[in-house]
Amino acid sequence: MASSSDVTSSADHTPENPESGSVPAASEATDGPAGRGRVRARRAAVMAVPAILVAGALAVLTAEGALGVQFAISGMPFTVTATELNGTGFEQFGGLDTMAPGSPNEGDTGGQVLIVTSAIKNATLTKLCQSVDLGGTNLLITAGGGAEKVTASDLTTDSTELSGDAAFNNIEIGNDASTLTKAGVKGPIGVFSQQADTVRIANLRQTNYATTAGVFKLPGLKLGFSSKGC
């Protein structure tokens, strides 16, 4: 991605009229291949500025938690299970995930999946299992089965199904998703949400389309193929 310093550098090397110190007139700039090149360079520099400003604004919003990290999902759901999840700073709200244009997995959905985003500031998971059905076989990942548990910070999961035995401390239900404060993530304005100081879910089972984390530590990680999923 170009930076503002890149744009300034390009502008500094754009030739100017030595007599007037101003940008040459269009009739002067288009005389010959060199002149046409100068016009293209100026146009490219001007067009780059809005893109830089937008990218900079998005970076600031993401850092402030106003936007979640967005990417095109594959459209292939995966299963996540854990015997126990404990978290501090919990938020949950609805949203839409979008597949890449022309994805073969979009079916009749138009490439969009209605999901529930769960955000946890800090989480520990015991006996984590994740599996993806590849059609006849499963890609299987396990971790945290020993004394050391899986840990994650700034964890978000986009799910279509979630089950388990849950307990919350200081829960708030019915918040506007744009006003959430517990996990540092804000959802869309006008969307129903809930948040709590802490969350505990025993026998967790999720069907997910996306997961993100600032830091994800997986002690005892094992990856392989299996006839059975989680």
Coordinates of N, CA and C in Angstrom, one line a residue:
M1 N 0.9 -1.2 0.0 CA 0.0 0.0 0.0 C 0.9 1.2 0.0
A2 N 0.6 2.2 -0.9 CA 1.4 3.4 -0.9 C 1.1 4.2 0.3
S3 N 2.2 5.0 0.8 CA 2.0 5.9 1.9 C 2.0 7.3 1.4
S4 N 1.7 8.2 2.4 CA 1.6 9.6 2.0 C 3.0 10.1 1.6
S5 N 4.1 9.5 2.2 CA 5.4 9.9 1.8 C 5.8 9.5 0.4
D6 N 5.2 8.3 0.0 CA 5.4 7.9 -1.4 C 4.8 8.9 -2.4
V7 N 3.6 9.4 -2.1 CA 3.0 10.3 -3.0 C 3.7 11.6 -3.0
T8 N 4.2 12.1 -1.9 CA 5.0 13.3 -1.9 C 6.3 13.2 -2.7
S9 N 6.9 12.0 -2.6 CA 8.1 11.8 -3.4 C 7.9 11.8 -4.8
S10 N 6.8 11.2 -5.3 CA 6.4 11.2 -6.7 C 6.2 12.6 -7.2
A11 N 5.5 13.4 -6.4 CA 5.2 14.8 -6.8 C 6.5 15.6 -6.9
D12 N 7.4 15.4 -6.0 CA 8.7 16.2 -6.0 C 9.5 15.9 -7.3
H13 N 9.4 14.8 -7.9 CA 10.1 14.4 -9.1 C 9.4 14.7 -10.4
T14 N 8.2 15.3 -10.3 CA 7.5 15.6 -11.5 C 8.0 16.9 -12.0
P15 N 8.5 16.9 -13.3 CA 9.1 18.2 -13.9 C 8.1 19.3 -13.9
E16 N 8.6 20.5 -13.7 CA 7.8 21.7 -13.7 C 8.4 22.7 -14.8
N17 N 7.6 23.7 -15.1 CA 8.1 24.7 -16.1 C 9.1 25.6 -15.4
P18 N 10.4 25.5 -15.9 CA 11.5 26.2 -15.2 C 11.3 27.7 -15.2
E19 N 10.5 28.3 -16.1 CA 10.4 29.7 -16.2 C 9.3 30.3 -15.2
S20 N 8.2 29.6 -15.2 CA 7.1 30.1 -14.3 C 7.0 29.5 -13.0
G21 N 7.6 28.3 -12.8 CA 7.5 27.5 -11.6 C 6.2 26.9 -11.4
S22 N 5.3 26.9 -12.4 CA 4.0 26.3 -12.3 C 3.9 25.0 -13.1
V23 N 2.8 24.3 -13.0 CA 2.6 23.1 -13.8 C 2.4 23.5 -15.2
P24 N 3.1 22.8 -16.2 CA 2.9 23.2 -17.6 C 1.5 23.1 -18.1
A25 N 1.1 23.9 -19.0 CA -0.2 23.9 -19.6 C -0.4 22.5 -20.3
A26 N -1.7 22.2 -20.5 CA -2.0 20.9 -21.2 C -1.4 20.8 -22.5
S27 N -1.4 21.9 -23.3 CA -0.8 21.9 -24.7 C 0.7 21.6 -24.6
E28 N 1.4 22.2 -23.6 CA 2.8 21.9 -23.5 C 3.1 20.5 -23.0
A29 N 2.3 20.0 -22.1 CA 2.6 18.7 -21.5 C 2.3 17.6 -22.4
T30 N 1.6 17.7 -23.4 CA 1.2 16.6 -24.3 C 2.0 16.6 -25.6
D31 N 3.1 17.5 -25.7 CA 3.9 17.5 -26.8 C 4.9 16.3 -26.7
G32 N 4.7 15.2 -27.4 CA 5.6 14.1 -27.4 C 5.4 13.1 -26.3
P33 N 6.1 11.9 -26.3 CA 5.9 10.9 -25.3 C 6.3 11.3 -23.9
A34 N 7.4 12.2 -23.8 CA 7.8 12.6 -22.5 C 6.7 13.4 -21.8
G35 N 6.1 14.3 -22.6 CA 5.0 15.2 -22.1 C 3.8 14.3 -21.6
R36 N 3.4 13.4 -22.4 CA 2.3 12.5 -22.0 C 2.6 11.7 -20.7
G37 N 3.9 11.4 -20.6 CA 4.3 10.7 -19.4 C 4.1 11.5 -18.1
R38 N 4.5 12.8 -18.3 CA 4.3 13.7 -17.1 C 2.9 13.9 -16.7
V39 N 2.0 14.0 -17.7 CA 0.5 14.1 -17.4 C 0.0 12.8 -16.7
R40 N 0.4 11.7 -17.1 CA 0.0 10.4 -16.5 C 0.5 10.4 -15.0
A41 N 1.8 10.8 -14.8 CA 2.3 10.7 -13.5 C 1.6 11.6 -12.5
R42 N 1.2 12.8 -13.0 CA 0.4 13.7 -12.1 C -1.0 13.1 -11.8
R43 N -1.6 12.6 -12.8 CA -2.9 12.0 -12.6 C -2.9 10.8 -11.6
A44 N -1.8 10.0 -11.7 CA -1.7 8.9 -10.8 C -1.5 9.3 -9.4
A45 N -0.7 10.4 -9.2 CA -0.4 10.9 -7.9 C -1.7 11.5 -7.3
V46 N -2.5 12.2 -8.1 CA -3.8 12.8 -7.5 C -4.8 11.7 -7.2
M47 N -4.9 10.6 -8.0 CA -5.8 9.5 -7.8 C -5.4 8.7 -6.6
A48 N -4.1 8.7 -6.3 CA -3.6 7.9 -5.1 C -4.0 8.5 -3.8
V49 N -4.1 9.8 -3.7 CA -4.4 10.5 -2.4 C -5.7 10.0 -1.8
P50 N -6.8 9.9 -2.5 CA -8.1 9.4 -1.8 C -7.9 8.0 -1.2
A51 N -7.2 7.2 -2.0 CA -7.1 5.8 -1.6 C -6.2 5.7 -0.3
I52 N -5.2 6.6 -0.2 CA -4.4 6.6 1.0 C -5.2 7.1 2.2
L53 N -6.0 8.1 2.0 CA -6.8 8.6 3.1 C -7.8 7.6 3.6
V54 N -8.4 6.9 2.7 CA -9.4 5.9 3.1 C -8.7 4.8 3.9
A55 N -7.6 4.3 3.3 CA -6.8 3.2 4.0 C -6.4 3.6 5.4
G56 N -5.9 4.9 5.5 CA -5.5 5.4 6.8 C -6.6 5.4 7.8
A57 N -7.8 5.9 7.3 CA -9.0 5.9 8.2 C -9.4 4.5 8.7
L58 N -9.4 3.6 7.8 CA -9.7 2.2 8.1 C -8.8 1.6 9.2
A59 N -7.5 1.9 9.0 CA -6.5 1.5 10.0 C -6.7 2.0 11.3
V60 N -7.1 3.3 11.4 CA -7.4 3.9 12.7 C -8.6 3.3 13.3
L61 N -9.7 3.1 12.5 CA -10.9 2.5 13.0 C -10.7 1.1 13.5
T62 N -9.9 0.3 12.8 CA -9.6 -1.0 13.2 C -8.8 -1.0 14.6
A63 N -7.9 -0.1 14.7 CA -7.1 -0.1 15.9 C -8.0 0.3 17.1
E64 N -9.0 1.2 16.9 CA -9.9 1.6 17.9 C -11.0 0.6 18.2
G65 N -11.0 -0.5 17.4 CA -12.1 -1.5 17.7 C -13.4 -1.1 17.0
A66 N -13.4 -0.1 16.2 CA -14.7 0.3 15.6 C -15.1 -0.6 14.5
L67 N -14.1 -1.3 13.9 CA -14.3 -2.2 12.8 C -13.6 -3.5 13.2
G68 N -14.3 -4.7 12.9 CA -13.6 -5.9 13.0 C -12.7 -6.2 11.8
V69 N -11.8 -7.1 11.9 CA -11.0 -7.4 10.7 C -11.8 -8.2 9.8
Q70 N -11.9 -7.7 8.5 CA -12.8 -8.3 7.5 C -12.0 -9.0 6.4
F71 N -12.5 -10.1 6.0 CA -11.9 -10.8 4.9 C -13.0 -11.7 4.2
A72 N -12.8 -12.0 3.0 CA -13.7 -12.9 2.3 C -13.6 -14.3 2.8
I73 N -14.7 -14.9 3.3 CA -14.7 -16.2 3.8 C -14.7 -17.2 2.7
S74 N -14.2 -18.4 3.0 CA -14.2 -19.5 1.9 C -15.6 -20.0 1.7
G75 N -16.5 -19.9 2.7 CA -17.9 -20.5 2.5 C -17.9 -21.9 3.0
M76 N -16.8 -22.4 3.5 CA -16.8 -23.8 4.0 C -16.9 -23.7 5.5
P77 N -17.9 -24.2 6.2 CA -18.0 -24.1 7.6 C -17.0 -25.1 8.3
F78 N -16.6 -24.8 9.5 CA -15.8 -25.7 10.3 C -16.3 -25.8 11.7
T79 N -16.0 -26.9 12.3 CA -16.5 -27.2 13.6 C -15.4 -27.0 14.7
V80 N -15.8 -26.3 15.8 CA -14.8 -26.1 16.9 C -15.5 -26.6 18.2
T81 N -14.8 -27.4 18.9 CA -15.2 -27.9 20.2 C -14.2 -27.7 21.3
A82 N -14.6 -27.6 22.5 CA -13.7 -27.5 23.7 C -14.4 -28.0 24.9
T83 N -13.7 -28.7 25.8 CA -14.4 -29.2 27.0 C -14.8 -28.0 27.9
E84 N -14.0 -26.9 27.8 CA -14.3 -25.7 28.6 C -13.7 -24.5 28.0
L85 N -14.4 -23.4 27.9 CA -13.9 -22.1 27.6 C -14.1 -21.1 28.7
N86 N -13.1 -20.3 29.1 CA -13.2 -19.3 30.0 C -12.7 -18.0 29.4
G87 N -13.5 -16.9 29.6 CA -13.1 -15.7 29.0 C -13.4 -14.5 29.8
T88 N -12.7 -13.4 29.6 CA -12.9 -12.1 30.2 C -13.2 -11.1 29.1
G89 N -14.2 -10.2 29.3 CA -14.5 -9.3 28.3 C -15.2 -10.0 27.1
F90 N -16.6 -10.2 27.2 CA -17.3 -10.9 26.3 C -18.4 -10.0 25.6
E91 N -18.5 -10.1 24.2 CA -19.5 -9.4 23.5 C -20.1 -10.4 22.4
Q92 N -21.3 -10.1 22.0 CA -22.0 -11.0 21.0 C -23.0 -10.1 20.2
F93 N -22.9 -10.2 18.9 CA -23.9 -9.5 18.1 C -24.0 -10.1 16.7
G94 N -25.0 -9.8 15.9 CA -25.2 -10.4 14.6 C -24.5 -9.7 13.5
G95 N -24.4 -10.3 12.4 CA -23.7 -9.7 11.2 C -23.8 -10.6 10.0
L96 N -23.1 -10.2 9.0 CA -23.0 -10.9 7.7 C -21.6 -11.2 7.3
D97 N -21.3 -12.4 6.9 CA -20.0 -12.7 6.3 C -20.2 -12.9 4.8
T98 N -19.2 -12.5 4.0 CA -19.3 -12.5 2.6 C -18.2 -13.3 1.9
M99 N -18.5 -14.1 1.0 CA -17.6 -14.9 0.2 C -16.9 -14.1 -0.9
A100 N -15.8 -14.6 -1.4 CA -15.2 -14.0 -2.6 C -16.2 -14.0 -3.8
P101 N -16.2 -13.0 -4.6 CA -17.1 -13.1 -5.8 C -16.9 -14.3 -6.7
G102 N -18.0 -15.0 -7.0 CA -17.9 -16.2 -7.8 C -17.5 -17.4 -7.1
S103 N -17.5 -17.4 -5.8 CA -17.1 -18.6 -5.0 C -18.0 -19.8 -5.3
P104 N -17.5 -20.9 -5.5 CA -18.3 -22.1 -5.8 C -19.1 -22.6 -4.6
N105 N -18.9 -22.0 -3.5 CA -19.6 -22.4 -2.3 C -20.8 -21.5 -1.9
E106 N -21.1 -20.5 -2.8 CA -22.2 -19.6 -2.4 C -23.5 -20.2 -2.6
G107 N -23.7 -21.2 -3.4 CA -25.0 -21.8 -3.6 C -26.1 -20.8 -3.9
D108 N -27.2 -20.9 -3.1 CA -28.3 -19.9 -3.3 C -28.3 -18.8 -2.3
T109 N -27.1 -18.6 -1.6 CA -27.0 -17.6 -0.6 C -26.6 -16.2 -1.1
G110 N -26.2 -16.1 -2.4 CA -25.7 -14.9 -2.9 C -24.3 -14.6 -2.4
G111 N -23.7 -15.6 -1.8 CA -22.3 -15.4 -1.2 C -22.3 -14.8 0.2
Q112 N -23.5 -14.7 0.8 CA -23.5 -14.1 2.2 C -24.1 -15.1 3.2
V113 N -23.5 -15.1 4.4 CA -23.9 -16.0 5.5 C -24.3 -15.1 6.7
L114 N -25.5 -15.3 7.2 CA -25.9 -14.6 8.4 C -25.2 -15.3 9.6
I115 N -24.5 -14.5 10.4 CA -23.7 -15.1 11.5 C -23.9 -14.4 12.8
V116 N -23.4 -15.0 13.9 CA -23.4 -14.3 15.2 C -21.9 -14.2 15.5
T117 N -21.4 -13.0 15.7 CA -20.0 -12.7 16.1 C -19.9 -12.7 17.7
S118 N -19.0 -13.6 18.2 CA -18.7 -13.6 19.6 C -17.3 -13.1 19.7
A119 N -17.1 -12.1 20.6 CA -15.8 -11.5 20.8 C -15.4 -11.6 22.3
I120 N -14.2 -12.1 22.5 CA -13.7 -12.3 23.9 C -12.3 -11.6 23.9
K121 N -12.1 -10.7 24.9 CA -10.8 -10.0 25.1 C -9.7 -11.0 25.4
N122 N -9.9 -11.9 26.4 CA -8.9 -12.9 26.7 C -9.6 -14.2 27.0
A123 N -9.1 -15.3 26.4 CA -9.8 -16.6 26.5 C -8.8 -17.7 26.7
T124 N -9.3 -18.7 27.5 CA -8.5 -20.0 27.6 C -9.5 -21.1 27.2
L125 N -9.0 -22.1 26.5 CA -9.8 -23.2 26.0 C -9.1 -24.5 26.4
T126 N -9.8 -25.5 26.9 CA -9.3 -26.8 27.2 C -9.7 -27.8 26.2
K127 N -8.7 -28.6 25.7 CA -9.0 -29.7 24.7 C -9.7 -29.1 23.5
L128 N -9.0 -28.2 22.8 CA -9.6 -27.6 21.6 C -9.5 -28.6 20.4
C129 N -10.6 -28.6 19.7 CA -10.6 -29.4 18.5 C -11.3 -28.6 17.4
Q130 N -10.7 -28.6 16.2 CA -11.2 -28.0 15.0 C -11.2 -28.9 13.8
S131 N -12.3 -29.0 13.1 CA -12.3 -29.9 11.9 C -13.0 -29.3 10.7
V132 N -12.5 -29.5 9.5 CA -13.2 -29.1 8.3 C -13.5 -30.3 7.4
D133 N -14.7 -30.4 7.0 CA -15.1 -31.5 6.2 C -14.7 -31.2 4.7
L134 N -13.8 -32.0 4.2 CA -13.3 -31.8 2.8 C -14.0 -32.7 1.8
G135 N -15.0 -33.4 2.3 CA -15.7 -34.3 1.4 C -15.0 -35.7 1.4
G136 N -15.4 -36.6 2.3 CA -14.8 -37.9 2.4 C -13.7 -38.0 3.4
T137 N -13.1 -36.8 3.8 CA -12.1 -36.8 4.8 C -12.2 -35.5 5.6
N138 N -11.6 -35.4 6.7 CA -11.6 -34.2 7.5 C -10.2 -33.7 7.9
L139 N -10.0 -32.4 7.7 CA -8.7 -31.8 8.2 C -9.0 -31.6 9.7
L140 N -8.2 -32.2 10.6 CA -8.4 -32.2 12.0 C -7.2 -31.5 12.7
I141 N -7.5 -30.6 13.6 CA -6.5 -29.9 14.4 C -6.9 -30.0 15.9
T142 N -6.0 -30.4 16.7 CA -6.2 -30.5 18.2 C -5.1 -29.8 18.9
A143 N -5.4 -29.3 20.1 CA -4.4 -28.6 20.9 C -5.0 -28.4 22.3
G144 N -4.1 -28.2 23.3 CA -4.5 -27.9 24.7 C -5.0 -29.1 25.4
G145 N -4.6 -30.3 25.0 CA -5.0 -31.5 25.7 C -4.2 -31.9 26.9
G146 N -3.1 -31.2 27.1 CA -2.3 -31.5 28.3 C -2.5 -30.5 29.4
A147 N -1.4 -30.3 30.2 CA -1.5 -29.4 31.3 C -1.7 -28.0 30.9
E148 N -1.1 -27.6 29.8 CA -1.2 -26.2 29.3 C -2.4 -26.1 28.3
K149 N -3.2 -25.0 28.6 CA -4.4 -24.8 27.8 C -4.1 -23.8 26.6
V150 N -5.0 -23.9 25.7 CA -5.0 -22.9 24.5 C -5.3 -21.5 25.1
T151 N -4.6 -20.5 24.7 CA -4.9 -19.1 25.1 C -5.1 -18.3 23.8
A152 N -5.9 -17.3 23.9 CA -6.1 -16.3 22.8 C -6.5 -15.0 23.4
S153 N -6.0 -13.9 22.7 CA -6.4 -12.6 23.0 C -7.1 -11.9 21.8
D154 N -8.0 -11.0 22.1 CA -8.8 -10.4 21.0 C -9.4 -11.4 20.0
L155 N -10.0 -12.4 20.6 CA -10.6 -13.6 19.9 C -12.0 -13.2 19.4
T156 N -12.3 -13.5 18.1 CA -13.6 -13.4 17.5 C -13.9 -14.6 16.7
T157 N -15.2 -15.1 16.8 CA -15.6 -16.2 16.0 C -17.0 -15.8 15.4
D158 N -17.1 -16.1 14.1 CA -18.4 -15.9 13.4 C -19.0 -17.2 13.2
S159 N -20.2 -17.4 13.9 CA -20.8 -18.7 14.0 C -22.2 -18.7 13.5
T160 N -22.7 -19.9 13.0 CA -24.1 -20.1 12.7 C -24.8 -21.0 13.7
E161 N -24.0 -21.7 14.5 CA -24.5 -22.5 15.6 C -23.5 -22.5 16.8
L162 N -24.1 -22.4 18.0 CA -23.2 -22.5 19.2 C -24.0 -23.2 20.3
S163 N -23.4 -24.1 21.0 CA -24.1 -24.8 22.1 C -23.1 -25.1 23.2
G164 N -23.7 -25.3 24.4 CA -22.8 -25.6 25.6 C -23.6 -25.2 26.8
D165 N -22.9 -25.3 28.0 CA -23.5 -24.9 29.2 C -22.8 -23.6 29.6
A166 N -23.5 -22.5 29.6 CA -22.9 -21.2 29.7 C -23.2 -20.5 31.0
A167 N -22.3 -19.7 31.5 CA -22.5 -18.9 32.7 C -21.8 -17.5 32.5
F168 N -22.5 -16.4 32.8 CA -22.0 -15.1 32.6 C -22.0 -14.3 33.9
N169 N -21.1 -13.4 34.0 CA -21.0 -12.4 35.2 C -21.3 -11.0 34.6
N170 N -22.2 -10.3 35.3 CA -22.6 -8.9 34.9 C -22.9 -8.8 33.5
I171 N -23.9 -9.6 33.1 CA -24.3 -9.6 31.7 C -25.3 -8.5 31.4
E172 N -25.2 -7.9 30.2 CA -26.1 -6.8 29.7 C -26.7 -7.3 28.4
I173 N -28.0 -7.4 28.3 CA -28.7 -8.0 27.1 C -29.5 -6.9 26.5
G174 N -29.4 -6.7 25.2 CA -30.2 -5.7 24.5 C -29.5 -4.5 24.1
N175 N -28.2 -4.4 24.3 CA -27.4 -3.3 23.9 C -27.4 -3.0 22.4
D176 N -27.2 -1.8 22.0 CA -26.9 -1.5 20.6 C -25.5 -1.9 20.3
A177 N -25.3 -2.7 19.3 CA -24.0 -3.3 19.1 C -22.9 -2.2 18.9
S178 N -23.3 -1.0 18.5 CA -22.2 0.0 18.3 C -21.8 0.6 19.6
T179 N -22.4 0.3 20.7 CA -22.0 0.9 22.0 C -21.3 -0.1 22.9
L180 N -20.9 -1.3 22.4 CA -20.3 -2.3 23.2 C -18.9 -1.8 23.7
T181 N -18.5 -2.3 24.9 CA -17.2 -1.8 25.5 C -16.4 -3.0 26.1
K182 N -16.9 -4.1 26.3 CA -16.2 -5.2 27.1 C -15.1 -5.8 26.4
A183 N -15.1 -6.0 25.1 CA -14.1 -6.7 24.4 C -13.3 -5.8 23.4
G184 N -13.7 -4.6 23.3 CA -13.0 -3.6 22.4 C -13.4 -3.7 21.0
V185 N -14.6 -4.4 20.7 CA -15.1 -4.5 19.4 C -16.5 -3.9 19.3
K186 N -16.8 -3.1 18.3 CA -18.1 -2.5 18.1 C -18.7 -3.1 16.9
G187 N -20.0 -3.5 17.0 CA -20.8 -4.0 15.9 C -21.5 -2.9 15.2
P188 N -22.4 -3.3 14.2 CA -23.2 -2.3 13.5 C -24.2 -1.6 14.3
I189 N -24.4 -0.3 14.1 CA -25.4 0.5 14.8 C -26.8 -0.1 14.5
G190 N -27.6 -0.1 15.6 CA -29.0 -0.6 15.5 C -29.2 -2.1 15.5
V191 N -28.1 -2.8 15.8 CA -28.1 -4.3 15.9 C -28.1 -4.7 17.3
F192 N -29.0 -5.7 17.6 CA -29.1 -6.3 19.0 C -27.8 -6.9 19.4
S193 N -27.5 -6.8 20.7 CA -26.2 -7.4 21.1 C -26.3 -7.7 22.6
Q194 N -25.3 -8.3 23.2 CA -25.2 -8.5 24.6 C -23.7 -8.5 24.9
Q195 N -23.4 -8.2 26.2 CA -22.0 -8.3 26.7 C -21.9 -8.6 28.2
A196 N -20.8 -9.1 28.6 CA -20.6 -9.5 30.0 C -19.2 -9.3 30.4
D197 N -18.9 -9.2 31.7 CA -17.6 -9.1 32.2 C -16.8 -10.4 32.0
T198 N -17.5 -11.6 32.3 CA -16.8 -12.9 32.1 C -17.8 -13.9 31.5
V199 N -17.3 -14.9 30.8 CA -18.1 -16.0 30.3 C -17.4 -17.3 30.5
R200 N -18.2 -18.3 30.8 CA -17.7 -19.7 30.9 C -18.7 -20.6 30.2
I201 N -18.1 -21.4 29.3 CA -19.0 -22.3 28.5 C -18.3 -23.7 28.6
A202 N -19.1 -24.7 29.2 CA -18.6 -26.1 29.3 C -19.2 -26.8 28.1
N203 N -18.5 -27.8 27.5 CA -18.9 -28.6 26.4 C -19.3 -27.7 25.2
L204 N -18.3 -26.8 24.9 CA -18.6 -25.8 23.8 C -18.6 -26.6 22.5
R205 N -19.5 -26.2 21.6 CA -19.5 -26.7 20.2 C -20.0 -25.6 19.3
Q206 N -19.2 -25.2 18.3 CA -19.6 -24.2 17.4 C -19.5 -24.7 15.9
T207 N -20.3 -24.1 15.1 CA -20.1 -24.2 13.6 C -19.7 -22.8 13.2
N208 N -18.5 -22.6 12.7 CA -17.9 -21.3 12.4 C -17.7 -21.1 10.9
Y209 N -17.6 -19.9 10.5 CA -17.2 -19.5 9.2 C -15.9 -18.7 9.2
A210 N -15.6 -18.1 10.3 CA -14.4 -17.3 10.5 C -14.0 -17.2 11.9
T211 N -12.7 -17.1 12.1 CA -12.1 -16.9 13.5 C -10.9 -16.0 13.3
T212 N -10.8 -15.0 14.2 CA -9.6 -14.1 14.2 C -9.1 -14.0 15.6
A213 N -7.9 -13.7 15.8 CA -7.3 -13.5 17.1 C -6.1 -12.6 17.0
G214 N -5.8 -11.8 18.0 CA -4.6 -11.0 18.1 C -3.4 -11.9 18.3
V215 N -3.5 -12.8 19.3 CA -2.5 -13.8 19.7 C -3.3 -15.1 19.9
F216 N -2.8 -16.2 19.3 CA -3.4 -17.5 19.5 C -2.3 -18.5 19.8
K217 N -2.3 -19.1 21.0 CA -1.2 -20.0 21.4 C -1.9 -21.4 21.5
L218 N -1.3 -22.4 20.8 CA -1.8 -23.7 20.7 C -0.8 -24.7 21.2
P219 N -0.7 -25.0 22.5 CA 0.3 -26.0 23.0 C -0.2 -27.4 22.6
G220 N 0.8 -28.2 22.3 CA 0.5 -29.6 21.9 C -0.3 -29.7 20.6
L221 N 0.0 -28.8 19.6 CA -0.8 -28.7 18.4 C -0.5 -30.0 17.6
K222 N -1.6 -30.6 17.0 CA -1.5 -31.7 16.1 C -2.5 -31.4 14.9
L223 N -2.0 -31.7 13.7 CA -2.7 -31.4 12.5 C -2.6 -32.7 11.6
G224 N -3.8 -33.1 11.1 CA -3.7 -34.3 10.2 C -5.1 -34.5 9.6
F225 N -5.2 -35.6 8.9 CA -6.5 -36.0 8.2 C -7.1 -37.1 9.0
S226 N -8.5 -37.1 9.1 CA -9.2 -38.1 9.8 C -10.5 -38.4 9.1
S227 N -11.0 -39.7 9.3 CA -12.3 -40.0 8.8 C -13.4 -39.4 9.6
K228 N -13.1 -38.9 10.8 CA -14.1 -38.3 11.7 C -13.7 -36.9 12.1
G229 N -14.7 -36.0 12.2 CA -14.4 -34.7 12.6 C -14.5 -34.5 14.2
C230 N -14.6 -33.3 14.6 CA -14.7 -33.1 16.1 C -16.1 -33.5 16.6

